[in-house]
Amino acid sequence: MKTFDVIIIGAGIVGSSIALSLTRAGLKTLNVDTLPTAGYGSTSYSSAIIRPFYSHVTACAIAHEARARWLQWSDFLACADPLGLARYHETGGVVLVAEGTEKNYAANLAALDSVGVEHRWLSETDLLHRYPNICLDSFAPPRRIEDDEFGQNNGRRISKGIWIAACGHVNDPQLAAHNLYQAAHTEGGSFRFNTRVADLIQSQGTVRGVKLDNGEKISAPIIINAAGPHSKQINQMAGITDIETQAHRHEVAYLKAPVSGFSQQGFLVDLDTGIYQRGDGTDVLIGSADPLCDPADVANPDNYNTGLTEQWTQQAYRAALRFPDLEIENSARGTVGLYDVSQDWIPIYDRTDLPGYFVAIGTSGNQFKNAPVIGEIMTRVITTTDPERVLLTLPNAQREVDLSFYSRLREPQNTSSVLA
Ligand SMILES: Cc1cc2nc3c(=O)[nH]c(=O)nc-3n(C[C@H](O)[C@H](O)[C@H](O)COP(=O)(O)OP(=O)(O)OC[C@H]3O[C@@H](n4cnc5c(N)ncnc54)[C@H](O)[C@@H]3O)c2cc1C
């Protein structure tokens, strides 16, 4: 049997980041992935929005720290990739706020203040200057288009926006994962693609290695589940039943942008209609902010509908409420990907009750941005001598964060702002 220090199941943005950090820490790692190369799973469908707008200080601080590394991506990787490097475009971003709902954002603003992320209020005039053809009617709560009240102004206005400059998006999420893979590989990390982990090997109450789909066995004292939407399957192999994750299907609609230069205006979070939007060249990309009116589209990660459905139509029509000039094309364009959703939409970066078995899962549609830090988080979790108190120093944010925020044992948190 071949032997490694750590086997990482998955080479998405999460598994590849973990590989890089652990190889830098001197460990001999192996990533195993069913797909042909890094980032071909749910990572490749990511809207790749980078924003520190979270309602918890730890989440905000980690996202802001990760943003500093996206800004210096080449230095962070410290290696070339024959495919080129992904690029982070810092466009800034706007969160629309309807009159009377300001208090809903108090925790987010407090987190930004605590971490030291600059933000400012935009007036209606500022919003109209930035988006000349925007409609500032309020339509909340978000509704489905079959609802008779869909598109009816509720008598209020979008009276403000929150502008955050330190936001943007990465142009190619799959390439970003490939960059991390390349960096880890350069530093000695091993990768096996086109190979599925079929089972975990355990004996005497601890994990010993993995069994591959070709029958081969590979041993390691540490196994990390970074299998994205397949996380539940891997937990089942490990016999772990107290950590809940679920694959949810999500569509992202692409339409021609309602104004030229939309890409330069930054992303727009619009909880009033239940979507987020960002420019992508001449297109606008429209994702869901998971409003309460939309039932979760729970999926089997091995067999789900990869075609665009009425989800696409709901999102396109919601975007058209905000931008009435938006032309809704007859042929749907867009992508369909899976979120790996935890109970409270906060990821789980933790050890488990099975000695040697760790998880980096439940990324809930919002952890692409944190990829440059996730590797370090898992390295701290694995190498700590005091599992009760695992701290991570964030040099750019100049603070220490307590990683129990991501514990499997936490009380489910109230997350008011899971939006890409
Ligand atoms: C539509 C969409 C939009 C999003 N938008 C944003 C955004 O704007 N901003 C943001 O920060 N985040 C966003 N996200 C979330 C972000 O993309 C994910 O959190 C992140 O990509 C998850 O990465 P991962 O490595 O955990 O999963 P994956 O990329 O899915 O990687 C898991 C890998 O595990 C492999 N695997 C699974 N089972 C096995 C097995 N048995 N054996 C071997 N390999 C296995 C798979 O092949 C896969 O490659 C979005 C996600 C989606 C789907």
XYZ file of C-alpha atoms in Angstrom, residues 113-326:
214
model
C -16.648 48.153 11.200
C -15.063 45.633 13.516
C -12.819 44.260 10.774
C -12.067 47.736 9.422
C -13.636 47.343 5.985
C -14.625 50.700 4.527
C -18.222 51.121 3.464
C -20.570 54.007 2.906
C -24.212 54.700 2.336
C -25.387 55.543 -1.177
C -28.435 57.746 -1.635
C -31.132 57.223 -4.271
C -29.339 59.837 -6.368
C -26.055 57.923 -6.042
C -27.795 54.696 -7.061
C -29.375 56.331 -10.087
C -26.034 57.822 -11.057
C -24.379 54.404 -10.834
C -27.239 52.512 -12.526
C -29.137 55.094 -14.671
C -31.921 52.687 -15.671
C -32.499 51.071 -12.288
C -36.046 50.911 -10.880
C -36.008 51.816 -7.184
C -39.487 50.542 -6.323
C -39.608 48.050 -3.489
C -41.292 44.718 -4.291
C -40.527 42.829 -1.076
C -41.053 40.197 0.015
C -39.564 38.330 -2.937
C -42.288 36.428 -4.741
C -42.606 33.812 -7.425
C -43.819 34.959 -10.812
C -47.007 32.870 -10.530
C -47.927 34.939 -7.435
C -50.584 37.571 -8.321
C -48.620 40.157 -6.380
C -45.347 39.519 -8.216
C -43.939 42.819 -9.434
C -46.303 44.996 -7.408
C -44.724 47.957 -5.700
C -45.335 47.640 -1.961
C -45.475 51.420 -1.594
C -41.913 51.770 -0.370
C -38.677 52.643 -2.135
C -35.163 51.337 -2.329
C -33.914 54.369 -0.492
C -30.270 53.487 0.037
C -27.408 51.276 -0.913
C -24.381 50.074 1.006
C -21.228 50.512 -1.057
C -18.204 48.359 -0.271
C -15.136 48.959 -2.402
C -13.180 45.887 -1.260
C -15.282 43.439 -3.303
C -15.263 41.965 -6.773
C -15.124 38.668 -8.569
C -12.627 36.161 -9.914
C -12.858 35.750 -13.657
C -12.439 31.956 -13.829
C -13.121 29.859 -10.712
C -12.069 26.588 -12.313
C -8.735 28.108 -13.316
C -8.289 29.414 -9.757
C -8.628 25.841 -8.458
C -6.181 24.677 -11.104
C -3.722 27.364 -9.953
C -3.915 26.042 -6.382
C -3.466 22.481 -7.620
C -0.453 23.561 -9.681
C 1.088 25.331 -6.680
C 0.497 22.341 -4.400
C 1.855 19.964 -7.019
C 4.958 22.128 -7.457
C 5.549 21.950 -3.710
C 5.359 18.153 -3.757
C 1.633 17.400 -3.374
C 0.350 14.332 -5.246
C -2.964 14.200 -7.147
C -4.932 11.318 -8.619
C -7.656 12.360 -11.071
C -10.328 10.258 -12.788
C -10.348 8.201 -9.598
C -13.181 7.813 -7.109
C -12.822 7.060 -3.435
C -15.146 4.084 -2.995
C -14.703 3.554 0.740
C -12.713 4.481 3.821
C -10.517 1.936 5.555
C -10.922 1.876 9.335
C -9.640 -0.353 12.064
C -9.535 -0.161 15.831
C -11.797 2.872 15.816
C -9.588 5.046 13.657
C -9.287 5.836 9.987
C -6.425 4.114 8.135
C -6.819 5.045 4.481
C -9.072 4.885 1.434
C -10.144 2.263 -1.044
C -10.350 3.464 -4.658
C -12.898 2.424 -7.266
C -10.271 0.209 -8.970
C -9.813 -1.727 -5.719
C -6.477 -0.106 -4.853
C -5.902 0.821 -1.219
C -3.897 3.823 -0.055
C -3.055 4.410 3.565
C -2.852 7.608 5.605
C -3.510 8.418 9.252
C -5.502 11.501 8.253
C -8.350 11.718 5.723
C -10.092 14.993 4.843
C -13.537 15.089 3.308
C -13.439 17.984 0.790
C -15.907 16.347 -1.574
C -18.232 19.351 -1.992
C -21.806 18.259 -2.767
C -20.722 14.626 -2.255
C -19.726 15.373 1.355
C -22.687 13.474 2.767
C -21.732 10.326 0.828
C -18.193 10.415 2.208
C -19.493 11.001 5.745
C -21.705 7.961 5.299
C -18.634 5.905 4.319
C -16.999 7.118 7.538
C -20.094 6.247 9.557
C -20.530 9.874 10.587
C -24.216 10.615 11.129
C -24.184 13.715 13.348
C -23.045 16.172 10.636
C -25.754 17.152 8.202
C -25.119 18.432 4.698
C -27.347 18.379 1.649
C -26.785 19.075 -2.063
C -28.974 21.903 -3.423
C -29.282 22.625 -7.120
C -28.785 26.257 -8.183
C -29.140 27.934 -11.548
C -27.350 31.106 -12.597
C -28.942 33.000 -15.476
C -26.900 34.857 -18.079
C -28.527 37.690 -20.012
C -27.212 40.567 -22.065
C -26.442 43.354 -19.562
C -29.113 46.082 -19.450
C -26.485 48.809 -19.791
C -23.035 48.781 -21.279
C -20.329 48.857 -18.644
C -22.412 46.860 -16.129
C -19.281 44.828 -15.387
C -17.479 47.896 -14.107
C -20.315 48.823 -11.741
C -19.647 45.948 -9.360
C -22.111 43.393 -8.121
C -25.543 44.201 -6.827
C -27.189 42.349 -3.979
C -30.952 42.758 -4.099
C -32.669 40.977 -1.235
C -35.811 42.967 -2.060
C -36.388 40.809 -5.152
C -34.293 37.825 -3.981
C -31.338 37.849 -6.356
C -27.765 38.991 -6.827
C -26.305 40.224 -10.093
C -22.856 40.883 -11.432
C -21.513 41.866 -14.813
C -19.510 39.406 -16.864
C -18.223 41.128 -19.976
C -21.292 42.166 -21.938
C -23.529 39.839 -19.923
C -25.102 40.079 -16.536
C -25.050 36.996 -14.375
C -28.097 36.555 -12.105
C -28.056 34.215 -9.114
C -30.509 33.483 -6.361
C -30.316 34.933 -2.849
C -32.461 31.984 -1.763
C -35.627 33.863 -0.823
C -38.093 32.072 1.445
C -40.657 31.721 -1.362
C -38.384 29.349 -3.311
C -38.360 25.763 -2.076
C -34.894 24.190 -1.778
C -34.086 22.151 -4.878
C -32.496 19.180 -3.096
C -30.516 17.046 -5.531
C -28.712 13.751 -5.868
C -25.134 14.845 -6.770
C -24.744 11.774 -9.006
C -27.949 12.335 -10.926
C -29.478 15.798 -11.177
C -31.020 17.918 -13.892
C -28.242 19.946 -15.507
C -30.684 21.820 -17.747
C -32.084 25.287 -17.069
C -35.636 25.243 -15.742
C -38.241 27.617 -14.347
C -35.624 28.612 -11.687
C -33.909 30.470 -14.511
C -37.157 32.230 -15.425
C -37.845 33.267 -11.811
C -34.402 34.851 -11.528
C -34.525 36.553 -14.913
C -37.935 38.104 -14.151
C -36.798 39.264 -10.711
C -33.791 40.973 -12.306
C -36.120 42.632 -14.816
C -38.104 44.189 -11.960
C -34.956 46.047 -10.992
C -33.843 46.745 -14.570
C -36.963 47.043 -16.756
C -34.748 47.441 -19.859
C -33.351 43.951 -19.352
